[in-house]
């Protein structure tokens, strides 16, 4: 079965494809010839996930899911949160975002944070929402080059290495996106949905 994942991000597509059974083949936005940057104008992760999935379903008439993820840091009142991708400003990259976070937490001892992923699935005319969270803390420096985004500065609870150092298999097993996708897979698993 083919299912659209409303993303242009090849890292995310690969990561999620690894978590799905072989019977589900993910199509990216590029695969359906959608080259639009869908504006993420929502003020919450839930709203942004819905906006992206609805755009594809309404424009192309396809079943589709989208995800929206944020890093929520306790002492920053949940920032960068919905602004995680562009926290250091438009045109800045992941390194700039990590540098900004490390600077903001320079004198902080409370470094608790969590990643949260919200998946919005439009399935045969009905919306479904799945959520995944991983708790952890922000390190004082960057460690590892794996993953993407804030991975080198996020140490999941119970581990002594960052997501940037852990293997993709380990990260997928415990991550925010892994947990949300597991709920999506559990939903898609029974054949009576397909
Ligand atoms: P998105 O909603 O998945 O595009 O995520 C928004 C932003 O959150 C990304 O641009 C990254 O900065 C950050 N992010 C999302 N997922 C992860 C992850 O698994 N590790 C590290 N950073 C992430």
PDB file of N, CA, C and O in Angstrom, residues 25-65:
ATOM      1  N   UNK A  25       4.437   1.428   1.490  1.00  0.00           N
ATOM      2  CA  UNK A  25       5.484   2.181   0.781  1.00  0.00           C
ATOM      3  C   UNK A  25       5.173   3.665   0.895  1.00  0.00           C
ATOM      4  O   UNK A  25       4.131   4.139   0.431  1.00  0.00           O
ATOM      5  N   UNK A  26       6.086   4.377   1.509  1.00  0.00           N
ATOM      6  CA  UNK A  26       5.867   5.806   1.693  1.00  0.00           C
ATOM      7  C   UNK A  26       6.207   6.588   0.434  1.00  0.00           C
ATOM      8  O   UNK A  26       7.210   6.322  -0.221  1.00  0.00           O
ATOM      9  N   UNK A  27       5.377   7.566   0.133  1.00  0.00           N
ATOM     10  CA  UNK A  27       5.656   8.511  -0.944  1.00  0.00           C
ATOM     11  C   UNK A  27       5.887   9.876  -0.320  1.00  0.00           C
ATOM     12  O   UNK A  27       5.129  10.292   0.561  1.00  0.00           O
ATOM     13  N   UNK A  28       6.937  10.550  -0.760  1.00  0.00           N
ATOM     14  CA  UNK A  28       7.178  11.905  -0.266  1.00  0.00           C
ATOM     15  C   UNK A  28       6.358  12.890  -1.088  1.00  0.00           C
ATOM     16  O   UNK A  28       5.727  12.516  -2.093  1.00  0.00           O
ATOM     17  N   UNK A  29       6.412  14.149  -0.718  1.00  0.00           N
ATOM     18  CA  UNK A  29       5.734  15.179  -1.525  1.00  0.00           C
ATOM     19  C   UNK A  29       6.325  15.218  -2.930  1.00  0.00           C
ATOM     20  O   UNK A  29       5.592  15.348  -3.913  1.00  0.00           O
ATOM     21  N   UNK A  30       7.640  15.104  -3.041  1.00  0.00           N
ATOM     22  CA  UNK A  30       8.270  15.098  -4.371  1.00  0.00           C
ATOM     23  C   UNK A  30       7.736  13.947  -5.222  1.00  0.00           C
ATOM     24  O   UNK A  30       7.534  14.091  -6.424  1.00  0.00           O
ATOM     25  N   UNK A  31       7.528  12.786  -4.586  1.00  0.00           N
ATOM     26  CA  UNK A  31       7.044  11.614  -5.322  1.00  0.00           C
ATOM     27  C   UNK A  31       5.667  11.841  -5.946  1.00  0.00           C
ATOM     28  O   UNK A  31       5.313  11.168  -6.917  1.00  0.00           O
ATOM     29  N   UNK A  32       4.875  12.741  -5.369  1.00  0.00           N
ATOM     30  CA  UNK A  32       3.557  13.018  -5.969  1.00  0.00           C
ATOM     31  C   UNK A  32       3.594  14.348  -6.741  1.00  0.00           C
ATOM     32  O   UNK A  32       2.554  14.957  -6.999  1.00  0.00           O
ATOM     33  N   UNK A  33       4.807  14.786  -7.058  1.00  0.00           N
ATOM     34  CA  UNK A  33       5.004  16.040  -7.801  1.00  0.00           C
ATOM     35  C   UNK A  33       4.437  17.254  -7.098  1.00  0.00           C
ATOM     36  O   UNK A  33       3.893  18.164  -7.724  1.00  0.00           O
ATOM     37  N   UNK A  34       4.548  17.246  -5.793  1.00  0.00           N
ATOM     38  CA  UNK A  34       4.170  18.422  -5.003  1.00  0.00           C
ATOM     39  C   UNK A  34       5.463  19.091  -4.556  1.00  0.00           C
ATOM     40  O   UNK A  34       6.184  18.546  -3.727  1.00  0.00           O
ATOM     41  N   UNK A  35       5.750  20.231  -5.151  1.00  0.00           N
ATOM     42  CA  UNK A  35       7.004  20.927  -4.832  1.00  0.00           C
ATOM     43  C   UNK A  35       6.743  22.192  -4.019  1.00  0.00           C
ATOM     44  O   UNK A  35       7.616  23.022  -3.846  1.00  0.00           O
ATOM     45  N   UNK A  36       5.505  22.341  -3.534  1.00  0.00           N
ATOM     46  CA  UNK A  36       5.159  23.505  -2.712  1.00  0.00           C
ATOM     47  C   UNK A  36       5.799  23.398  -1.333  1.00  0.00           C
ATOM     48  O   UNK A  36       5.964  22.301  -0.807  1.00  0.00           O
ATOM     49  N   UNK A  37       6.161  24.529  -0.759  1.00  0.00           N
ATOM     50  CA  UNK A  37       6.487  24.602   0.659  1.00  0.00           C
ATOM     51  C   UNK A  37       5.171  24.916   1.364  1.00  0.00           C
ATOM     52  O   UNK A  37       4.655  26.025   1.248  1.00  0.00           O
ATOM     53  N   UNK A  38       4.612  23.938   2.043  1.00  0.00           N
ATOM     54  CA  UNK A  38       3.317  24.157   2.684  1.00  0.00           C
ATOM     55  C   UNK A  38       3.535  25.054   3.900  1.00  0.00           C
ATOM     56  O   UNK A  38       4.316  24.705   4.787  1.00  0.00           O
ATOM     57  N   UNK A  39       2.904  26.234   3.938  1.00  0.00           N
ATOM     58  CA  UNK A  39       3.170  27.155   5.047  1.00  0.00           C
ATOM     59  C   UNK A  39       2.705  26.603   6.382  1.00  0.00           C
ATOM     60  O   UNK A  39       1.577  26.120   6.499  1.00  0.00           O
ATOM     61  N   UNK A  40       3.608  26.632   7.362  1.00  0.00           N
ATOM     62  CA  UNK A  40       3.260  26.134   8.698  1.00  0.00           C
ATOM     63  C   UNK A  40       2.863  27.329   9.550  1.00  0.00           C
ATOM     64  O   UNK A  40       3.676  27.888  10.269  1.00  0.00           O
ATOM     65  N   UNK A  41       1.598  27.718   9.423  1.00  0.00           N
ATOM     66  CA  UNK A  41       1.137  28.955  10.058  1.00  0.00           C
ATOM     67  C   UNK A  41       0.454  28.711  11.403  1.00  0.00           C
ATOM     68  O   UNK A  41      -0.032  29.648  12.022  1.00  0.00           O
ATOM     69  N   UNK A  42       0.394  27.474  11.847  1.00  0.00           N
ATOM     70  CA  UNK A  42      -0.259  27.168  13.116  1.00  0.00           C
ATOM     71  C   UNK A  42       0.563  27.635  14.307  1.00  0.00           C
ATOM     72  O   UNK A  42       1.764  27.889  14.186  1.00  0.00           O
ATOM     73  N   UNK A  43      -0.107  27.739  15.445  1.00  0.00           N
ATOM     74  CA  UNK A  43       0.617  28.147  16.658  1.00  0.00           C
ATOM     75  C   UNK A  43       0.908  26.959  17.567  1.00  0.00           C
ATOM     76  O   UNK A  43       1.478  27.116  18.637  1.00  0.00           O
ATOM     77  N   UNK A  44       0.506  25.766  17.130  1.00  0.00           N
ATOM     78  CA  UNK A  44       0.821  24.550  17.887  1.00  0.00           C
ATOM     79  C   UNK A  44       1.296  23.469  16.917  1.00  0.00           C
ATOM     80  O   UNK A  44       1.055  23.553  15.701  1.00  0.00           O
ATOM     81  N   UNK A  45       1.965  22.447  17.464  1.00  0.00           N
ATOM     82  CA  UNK A  45       2.398  21.321  16.642  1.00  0.00           C
ATOM     83  C   UNK A  45       1.186  20.640  16.011  1.00  0.00           C
ATOM     84  O   UNK A  45       1.225  20.231  14.846  1.00  0.00           O
ATOM     85  N   UNK A  46       0.097  20.532  16.779  1.00  0.00           N
ATOM     86  CA  UNK A  46      -1.119  19.873  16.293  1.00  0.00           C
ATOM     87  C   UNK A  46      -1.668  20.602  15.064  1.00  0.00           C
ATOM     88  O   UNK A  46      -2.052  19.981  14.067  1.00  0.00           O
ATOM     89  N   UNK A  47      -1.724  21.939  15.161  1.00  0.00           N
ATOM     90  CA  UNK A  47      -2.270  22.724  14.039  1.00  0.00           C
ATOM     91  C   UNK A  47      -1.408  22.574  12.795  1.00  0.00           C
ATOM     92  O   UNK A  47      -1.922  22.405  11.690  1.00  0.00           O
ATOM     93  N   UNK A  48      -0.093  22.632  12.979  1.00  0.00           N
ATOM     94  CA  UNK A  48       0.790  22.540  11.808  1.00  0.00           C
ATOM     95  C   UNK A  48       0.708  21.174  11.140  1.00  0.00           C
ATOM     96  O   UNK A  48       0.730  21.075   9.911  1.00  0.00           O
ATOM     97  N   UNK A  49       0.619  20.120  11.948  1.00  0.00           N
ATOM     98  CA  UNK A  49       0.515  18.781  11.358  1.00  0.00           C
ATOM     99  C   UNK A  49      -0.778  18.669  10.549  1.00  0.00           C
ATOM    100  O   UNK A  49      -0.784  18.116   9.434  1.00  0.00           O
ATOM    101  N   UNK A  50      -1.851  19.226  11.087  1.00  0.00           N
ATOM    102  CA  UNK A  50      -3.145  19.157  10.387  1.00  0.00           C
ATOM    103  C   UNK A  50      -3.105  19.963   9.084  1.00  0.00           C
ATOM    104  O   UNK A  50      -3.599  19.508   8.049  1.00  0.00           O
ATOM    105  N   UNK A  51      -2.504  21.147   9.130  1.00  0.00           N
ATOM    106  CA  UNK A  51      -2.428  22.001   7.933  1.00  0.00           C
ATOM    107  C   UNK A  51      -1.759  21.250   6.781  1.00  0.00           C
ATOM    108  O   UNK A  51      -2.235  21.247   5.642  1.00  0.00           O
ATOM    109  N   UNK A  52      -0.636  20.577   7.086  1.00  0.00           N
ATOM    110  CA  UNK A  52       0.132  19.910   6.025  1.00  0.00           C
ATOM    111  C   UNK A  52      -0.627  18.710   5.455  1.00  0.00           C
ATOM    112  O   UNK A  52      -0.686  18.526   4.237  1.00  0.00           O
ATOM    113  N   UNK A  53      -1.210  17.905   6.335  1.00  0.00           N
ATOM    114  CA  UNK A  53      -1.939  16.717   5.849  1.00  0.00           C
ATOM    115  C   UNK A  53      -3.183  17.145   5.073  1.00  0.00           C
ATOM    116  O   UNK A  53      -3.503  16.570   4.026  1.00  0.00           O
ATOM    117  N   UNK A  54      -3.870  18.175   5.570  1.00  0.00           N
ATOM    118  CA  UNK A  54      -5.083  18.640   4.884  1.00  0.00           C
ATOM    119  C   UNK A  54      -4.760  19.198   3.505  1.00  0.00           C
ATOM    120  O   UNK A  54      -5.523  19.023   2.547  1.00  0.00           O
ATOM    121  N   UNK A  55      -3.614  19.879   3.385  1.00  0.00           N
ATOM    122  CA  UNK A  55      -3.224  20.438   2.080  1.00  0.00           C
ATOM    123  C   UNK A  55      -3.141  19.322   1.044  1.00  0.00           C
ATOM    124  O   UNK A  55      -3.674  19.433  -0.065  1.00  0.00           O
ATOM    125  N   UNK A  56      -2.479  18.237   1.398  1.00  0.00           N
ATOM    126  CA  UNK A  56      -2.300  17.129   0.439  1.00  0.00           C
ATOM    127  C   UNK A  56      -3.637  16.446   0.151  1.00  0.00           C
ATOM    128  O   UNK A  56      -3.980  16.183  -1.002  1.00  0.00           O
ATOM    129  N   UNK A  57      -4.390  16.177   1.192  1.00  0.00           N
ATOM    130  CA  UNK A  57      -5.654  15.464   0.992  1.00  0.00           C
ATOM    131  C   UNK A  57      -6.624  16.307   0.154  1.00  0.00           C
ATOM    132  O   UNK A  57      -7.273  15.795  -0.761  1.00  0.00           O
ATOM    133  N   UNK A  58      -6.659  17.617   0.448  1.00  0.00           N
ATOM    134  CA  UNK A  58      -7.599  18.465  -0.297  1.00  0.00           C
ATOM    135  C   UNK A  58      -7.115  18.735  -1.724  1.00  0.00           C
ATOM    136  O   UNK A  58      -7.909  18.811  -2.654  1.00  0.00           O
ATOM    137  N   UNK A  59      -5.800  18.872  -1.925  1.00  0.00           N
ATOM    138  CA  UNK A  59      -5.277  19.207  -3.256  1.00  0.00           C
ATOM    139  C   UNK A  59      -5.187  17.983  -4.159  1.00  0.00           C
ATOM    140  O   UNK A  59      -5.468  18.057  -5.353  1.00  0.00           O
ATOM    141  N   UNK A  60      -4.799  16.841  -3.575  1.00  0.00           N
ATOM    142  CA  UNK A  60      -4.522  15.660  -4.403  1.00  0.00           C
ATOM    143  C   UNK A  60      -5.528  14.530  -4.183  1.00  0.00           C
ATOM    144  O   UNK A  60      -5.489  13.518  -4.877  1.00  0.00           O
ATOM    145  N   UNK A  61      -6.383  14.682  -3.198  1.00  0.00           N
ATOM    146  CA  UNK A  61      -7.381  13.651  -2.926  1.00  0.00           C
ATOM    147  C   UNK A  61      -6.779  12.347  -2.434  1.00  0.00           C
ATOM    148  O   UNK A  61      -7.300  11.265  -2.707  1.00  0.00           O
ATOM    149  N   UNK A  62      -5.642  12.444  -1.716  1.00  0.00           N
ATOM    150  CA  UNK A  62      -4.941  11.228  -1.282  1.00  0.00           C
ATOM    151  C   UNK A  62      -4.965  11.086   0.238  1.00  0.00           C
ATOM    152  O   UNK A  62      -4.935  12.090   0.969  1.00  0.00           O
ATOM    153  N   UNK A  63      -4.968   9.838   0.696  1.00  0.00           N
ATOM    154  CA  UNK A  63      -4.692   9.591   2.107  1.00  0.00           C
ATOM    155  C   UNK A  63      -3.277  10.060   2.394  1.00  0.00           C
ATOM    156  O   UNK A  63      -2.365   9.866   1.580  1.00  0.00           O
ATOM    157  N   UNK A  64      -3.098  10.668   3.534  1.00  0.00           N
ATOM    158  CA  UNK A  64      -1.813  11.302   3.806  1.00  0.00           C
ATOM    159  C   UNK A  64      -1.625  11.476   5.298  1.00  0.00           C
ATOM    160  O   UNK A  64      -2.604  11.646   6.032  1.00  0.00           O
ATOM    161  N   UNK A  65      -0.366  11.419   5.741  1.00  0.00           N
ATOM    162  CA  UNK A  65      -0.091  11.853   7.100  1.00  0.00           C
ATOM    163  C   UNK A  65       1.054  12.840   7.089  1.00  0.00           C
ATOM    164  O   UNK A  65       1.860  12.882   6.150  1.00  0.00           O
TER     165      UNK A  65
END
